Amino acid sequence: MKTKFDLPGIKKLLLRRPADTESLDASAAPARALFGPTPETAVAEKGSSLVDFLKQVTLFEDLGRRDLRRLARIVHERDYHDGEYIFQEGKPGATFFVLRRGLIEVVREGSSGTEVPLAMLEPPASFEESAAMGAESVRWFSARARGPVSLLTLGKSDLDALSVNFPLLANKVLMRLAGIMAIRFRMLLDAQYLKESEKPQETDQ
Amino acid sequence: MTLADTSSRAGVVFKSLAAAAGVVLGAYLVWGLRSLIVPATVGGLLAYICRPLVARLERSRVPRGVAIVLLLLVFVLAALVIVNRIRAVMPSDADALELRIRALYTLNHRYEALMGLDRPLTRGNRIYRLMHDDLDPLLDRVGQLLALTPEERAQFVASRPRGAHDAPAGSDRLVEYERANVETLERRARAALAEPATKSAPRSLAASAPTPAAQTPLAALGDILSTWIIAPLMFLFLLRDTGEIKRGLLRAVPNRLFEPALNVLADLDRALGDYVRGLFLECCLLGLTVVLLLTLIGVPLQWAIAIGIFTGATNVIPYMGFAAALLSGLAYALLAEDIRPPLPMVSSENFVIWVIVAVALAELLKNVVYEPIVLGGAVNLHPLVVVIGVLGGAVLFGLVGMLLAVPTITVVKVLVSSTARQLKAYGLI
């Protein structure tokens, strides 16, 4: 079986700062590990069918065409206009998202009450997997559409129904969700470790 | 007042009027189409119960369409078998007359024995003195239903072997029963005349009750088919749906309400699913219990199964299963002549009491064991709410209202509580 999550490779991609990150808060680097694939991994998705698009999403790339068709029957498609919040910090979460078209700004309220930009997501990034896994989660960041955005969402209730009707498919999806969450958690720890190990060097200088 | 304020107020008024018009239109449609509610609900509920079956077949690589057609075929076959069975046990005209004669004879005989009535039927034991004002009119009404008209009597006499009617006593039991019935009815009529006029009034009123207009069997079948054709359609379309209805509903919801709406729909689905599946299981268990207990006290298996199915089916309406089991059990007890119970303490004299005990035990098991285990918290409604709901439903929509009262109350309760909870959690109220 090919390795889906080559940690160093993904880490390099996820923790790399895009060119326009001057405005991003420098302390937010570990947080960026928690969000979806970067432009390098994004696949151009123009006018393809929902099943074709799902096939390009890392989460679902293992699934066969029949399973993808079943999945396409239960995902919800939502459209957002520029500046509209997909969800807001502090509110409960019950769905996870896959970005299909457009850009999403991930922000968090700083200690002074100002908005701290954390990441910019591009298709086919997925985020908030823990909400769909059934974790009683309260969202710790906000996601906002930058321009017109099209998203696919899958709720915990949808996954519950999938588990009853198609347990094998649900199992595959849940395993992938758990795998992605585990990788992100390790990257977060890694990033935190890197950040702390850089501190003494800065002090020395 | 600014122009913006005026326009905003006009908008609110317009929306309120549109909502009120929508509610009125919805209520009018529900009232106008109430005859379709039961078939549509039956089709919908069957689809709901069958959804896991279709998914199971689909998992076994049977295409969804084929799986649905297979299920529909199974239902049609089951319906045909049931109709054939019912037709097979339906008595012919002559059998029906014999059944009525036997039922009336047993009823009169057991009533007289239980009440300790004297020959002119005017004096009885303490139970009779206590209850005869209520029971006598009821017995009269049942007697009028069962008694043969002169034409029916002539038909019955003609159906007996030649000379049976003039044969000596004991040679034809049914002829003897019929004679006894006529005699008892005459005695009851004399006893009624001897009573004060106020007491006998209801009896004469009952006798002159108008009969409903007759309808040909073909017209009745046409009526049933035209209404019930919606049930298989509903069943097919709901099973064919793979989430389009839910997604269509959610598509109409604004983005900020999407997640709360998804959660509310999930709560509704869970509550309704728990209720429907729980009720289905409870009806099956109650039916089986009634079959088992009635067989134990000596009801033949085929009659016990018939009463069990009837009880299970009517248990869909709260408290109706108990009433159905009791009435059909007592009806059998009145009709039965030779009872051979496996239990030694049951005899034909105390058979009625044992039927009541069996039905009460089944109801007790349902309330104490089945309902808490099978239905659990699916319908967490106060009994008073259930009673008022069922009675209110009966007053407004008749049988349909009784049937749908509890699921409707459950859905409304979950809808209101879940919506309030979600809106609060998302800071929308």
PDB file of N, CA, C and O in Angstrom, chain B residues 160-177 179:
ATOM      1  N   ARG B 160     -81.818 -25.974   6.456  1.00  0.00           N
ATOM      2  CA  ARG B 160     -81.709 -27.159   7.308  1.00  0.00           C
ATOM      3  C   ARG B 160     -82.232 -28.387   6.570  1.00  0.00           C
ATOM      4  O   ARG B 160     -83.059 -28.256   5.642  1.00  0.00           O
ATOM      5  N   PRO B 161     -81.833 -29.574   7.002  1.00  0.00           N
ATOM      6  CA  PRO B 161     -82.362 -30.776   6.367  1.00  0.00           C
ATOM      7  C   PRO B 161     -83.873 -30.864   6.528  1.00  0.00           C
ATOM      8  O   PRO B 161     -84.430 -30.377   7.525  1.00  0.00           O
ATOM      9  N   ARG B 162     -84.514 -31.430   5.526  1.00  0.00           N
ATOM     10  CA  ARG B 162     -85.989 -31.497   5.532  1.00  0.00           C
ATOM     11  C   ARG B 162     -86.483 -32.143   6.851  1.00  0.00           C
ATOM     12  O   ARG B 162     -85.987 -33.162   7.282  1.00  0.00           O
ATOM     13  N   GLY B 163     -87.438 -31.472   7.485  1.00  0.00           N
ATOM     14  CA  GLY B 163     -88.045 -32.035   8.701  1.00  0.00           C
ATOM     15  C   GLY B 163     -87.310 -31.709   9.983  1.00  0.00           C
ATOM     16  O   GLY B 163     -87.774 -32.013  11.073  1.00  0.00           O
ATOM     17  N   ALA B 164     -86.132 -31.033   9.852  1.00  0.00           N
ATOM     18  CA  ALA B 164     -85.338 -30.737  11.049  1.00  0.00           C
ATOM     19  C   ALA B 164     -86.080 -29.812  12.009  1.00  0.00           C
ATOM     20  O   ALA B 164     -85.950 -29.909  13.227  1.00  0.00           O
ATOM     21  N   HIS B 165     -86.877 -28.897  11.407  1.00  0.00           N
ATOM     22  CA  HIS B 165     -87.532 -27.897  12.237  1.00  0.00           C
ATOM     23  C   HIS B 165     -88.650 -28.499  13.089  1.00  0.00           C
ATOM     24  O   HIS B 165     -88.967 -27.979  14.164  1.00  0.00           O
ATOM     25  N   ASP B 166     -89.262 -29.556  12.591  1.00  0.00           N
ATOM     26  CA  ASP B 166     -90.362 -30.173  13.342  1.00  0.00           C
ATOM     27  C   ASP B 166     -89.903 -31.419  14.082  1.00  0.00           C
ATOM     28  O   ASP B 166     -90.698 -32.106  14.723  1.00  0.00           O
ATOM     29  N   ALA B 167     -88.611 -31.691  13.971  1.00  0.00           N
ATOM     30  CA  ALA B 167     -88.073 -32.894  14.605  1.00  0.00           C
ATOM     31  C   ALA B 167     -88.101 -32.753  16.115  1.00  0.00           C
ATOM     32  O   ALA B 167     -88.190 -31.638  16.649  1.00  0.00           O
ATOM     33  N   PRO B 168     -88.043 -33.872  16.840  1.00  0.00           N
ATOM     34  CA  PRO B 168     -88.069 -33.779  18.312  1.00  0.00           C
ATOM     35  C   PRO B 168     -86.845 -33.058  18.867  1.00  0.00           C
ATOM     36  O   PRO B 168     -85.819 -32.969  18.184  1.00  0.00           O
ATOM     37  N   ALA B 169     -86.985 -32.523  20.091  1.00  0.00           N
ATOM     38  CA  ALA B 169     -85.916 -31.730  20.713  1.00  0.00           C
ATOM     39  C   ALA B 169     -84.624 -32.534  20.782  1.00  0.00           C
ATOM     40  O   ALA B 169     -84.656 -33.737  21.065  1.00  0.00           O
ATOM     41  N   GLY B 170     -83.517 -31.849  20.507  1.00  0.00           N
ATOM     42  CA  GLY B 170     -82.207 -32.488  20.622  1.00  0.00           C
ATOM     43  C   GLY B 170     -81.688 -33.034  19.315  1.00  0.00           C
ATOM     44  O   GLY B 170     -80.502 -33.334  19.189  1.00  0.00           O
ATOM     45  N   SER B 171     -82.522 -33.158  18.281  1.00  0.00           N
ATOM     46  CA  SER B 171     -82.048 -33.741  17.028  1.00  0.00           C
ATOM     47  C   SER B 171     -81.266 -32.721  16.210  1.00  0.00           C
ATOM     48  O   SER B 171     -80.356 -33.084  15.478  1.00  0.00           O
ATOM     49  N   ASP B 172     -81.585 -31.414  16.275  1.00  0.00           N
ATOM     50  CA  ASP B 172     -80.812 -30.376  15.572  1.00  0.00           C
ATOM     51  C   ASP B 172     -80.549 -29.241  16.547  1.00  0.00           C
ATOM     52  O   ASP B 172     -81.455 -28.489  16.913  1.00  0.00           O
ATOM     53  N   ARG B 173     -79.276 -29.146  16.947  1.00  0.00           N
ATOM     54  CA  ARG B 173     -78.939 -28.187  17.999  1.00  0.00           C
ATOM     55  C   ARG B 173     -79.204 -26.741  17.571  1.00  0.00           C
ATOM     56  O   ARG B 173     -79.691 -25.929  18.344  1.00  0.00           O
ATOM     57  N   LEU B 174     -78.870 -26.416  16.313  1.00  0.00           N
ATOM     58  CA  LEU B 174     -79.029 -25.032  15.852  1.00  0.00           C
ATOM     59  C   LEU B 174     -80.488 -24.601  15.821  1.00  0.00           C
ATOM     60  O   LEU B 174     -80.816 -23.463  16.163  1.00  0.00           O
ATOM     61  N   VAL B 175     -81.353 -25.528  15.433  1.00  0.00           N
ATOM     62  CA  VAL B 175     -82.785 -25.203  15.416  1.00  0.00           C
ATOM     63  C   VAL B 175     -83.250 -24.927  16.841  1.00  0.00           C
ATOM     64  O   VAL B 175     -84.016 -23.991  17.101  1.00  0.00           O
ATOM     65  N   GLU B 176     -82.734 -25.731  17.752  1.00  0.00           N
ATOM     66  CA  GLU B 176     -83.086 -25.508  19.156  1.00  0.00           C
ATOM     67  C   GLU B 176     -82.589 -24.148  19.648  1.00  0.00           C
ATOM     68  O   GLU B 176     -83.303 -23.424  20.335  1.00  0.00           O
ATOM     69  N   TYR B 177     -81.368 -23.829  19.256  1.00  0.00           N
ATOM     70  CA  TYR B 177     -80.806 -22.517  19.636  1.00  0.00           C
ATOM     71  C   TYR B 177     -81.694 -21.399  19.108  1.00  0.00           C
ATOM     72  O   TYR B 177     -81.985 -20.420  19.811  1.00  0.00           O
ATOM     73  N   ARG B 179     -84.830 -21.451  18.328  1.00  0.00           N
ATOM     74  CA  ARG B 179     -86.091 -21.398  19.086  1.00  0.00           C
ATOM     75  C   ARG B 179     -85.861 -20.694  20.428  1.00  0.00           C
ATOM     76  O   ARG B 179     -86.646 -19.837  20.832  1.00  0.00           O
TER      77      ARG B 179
END
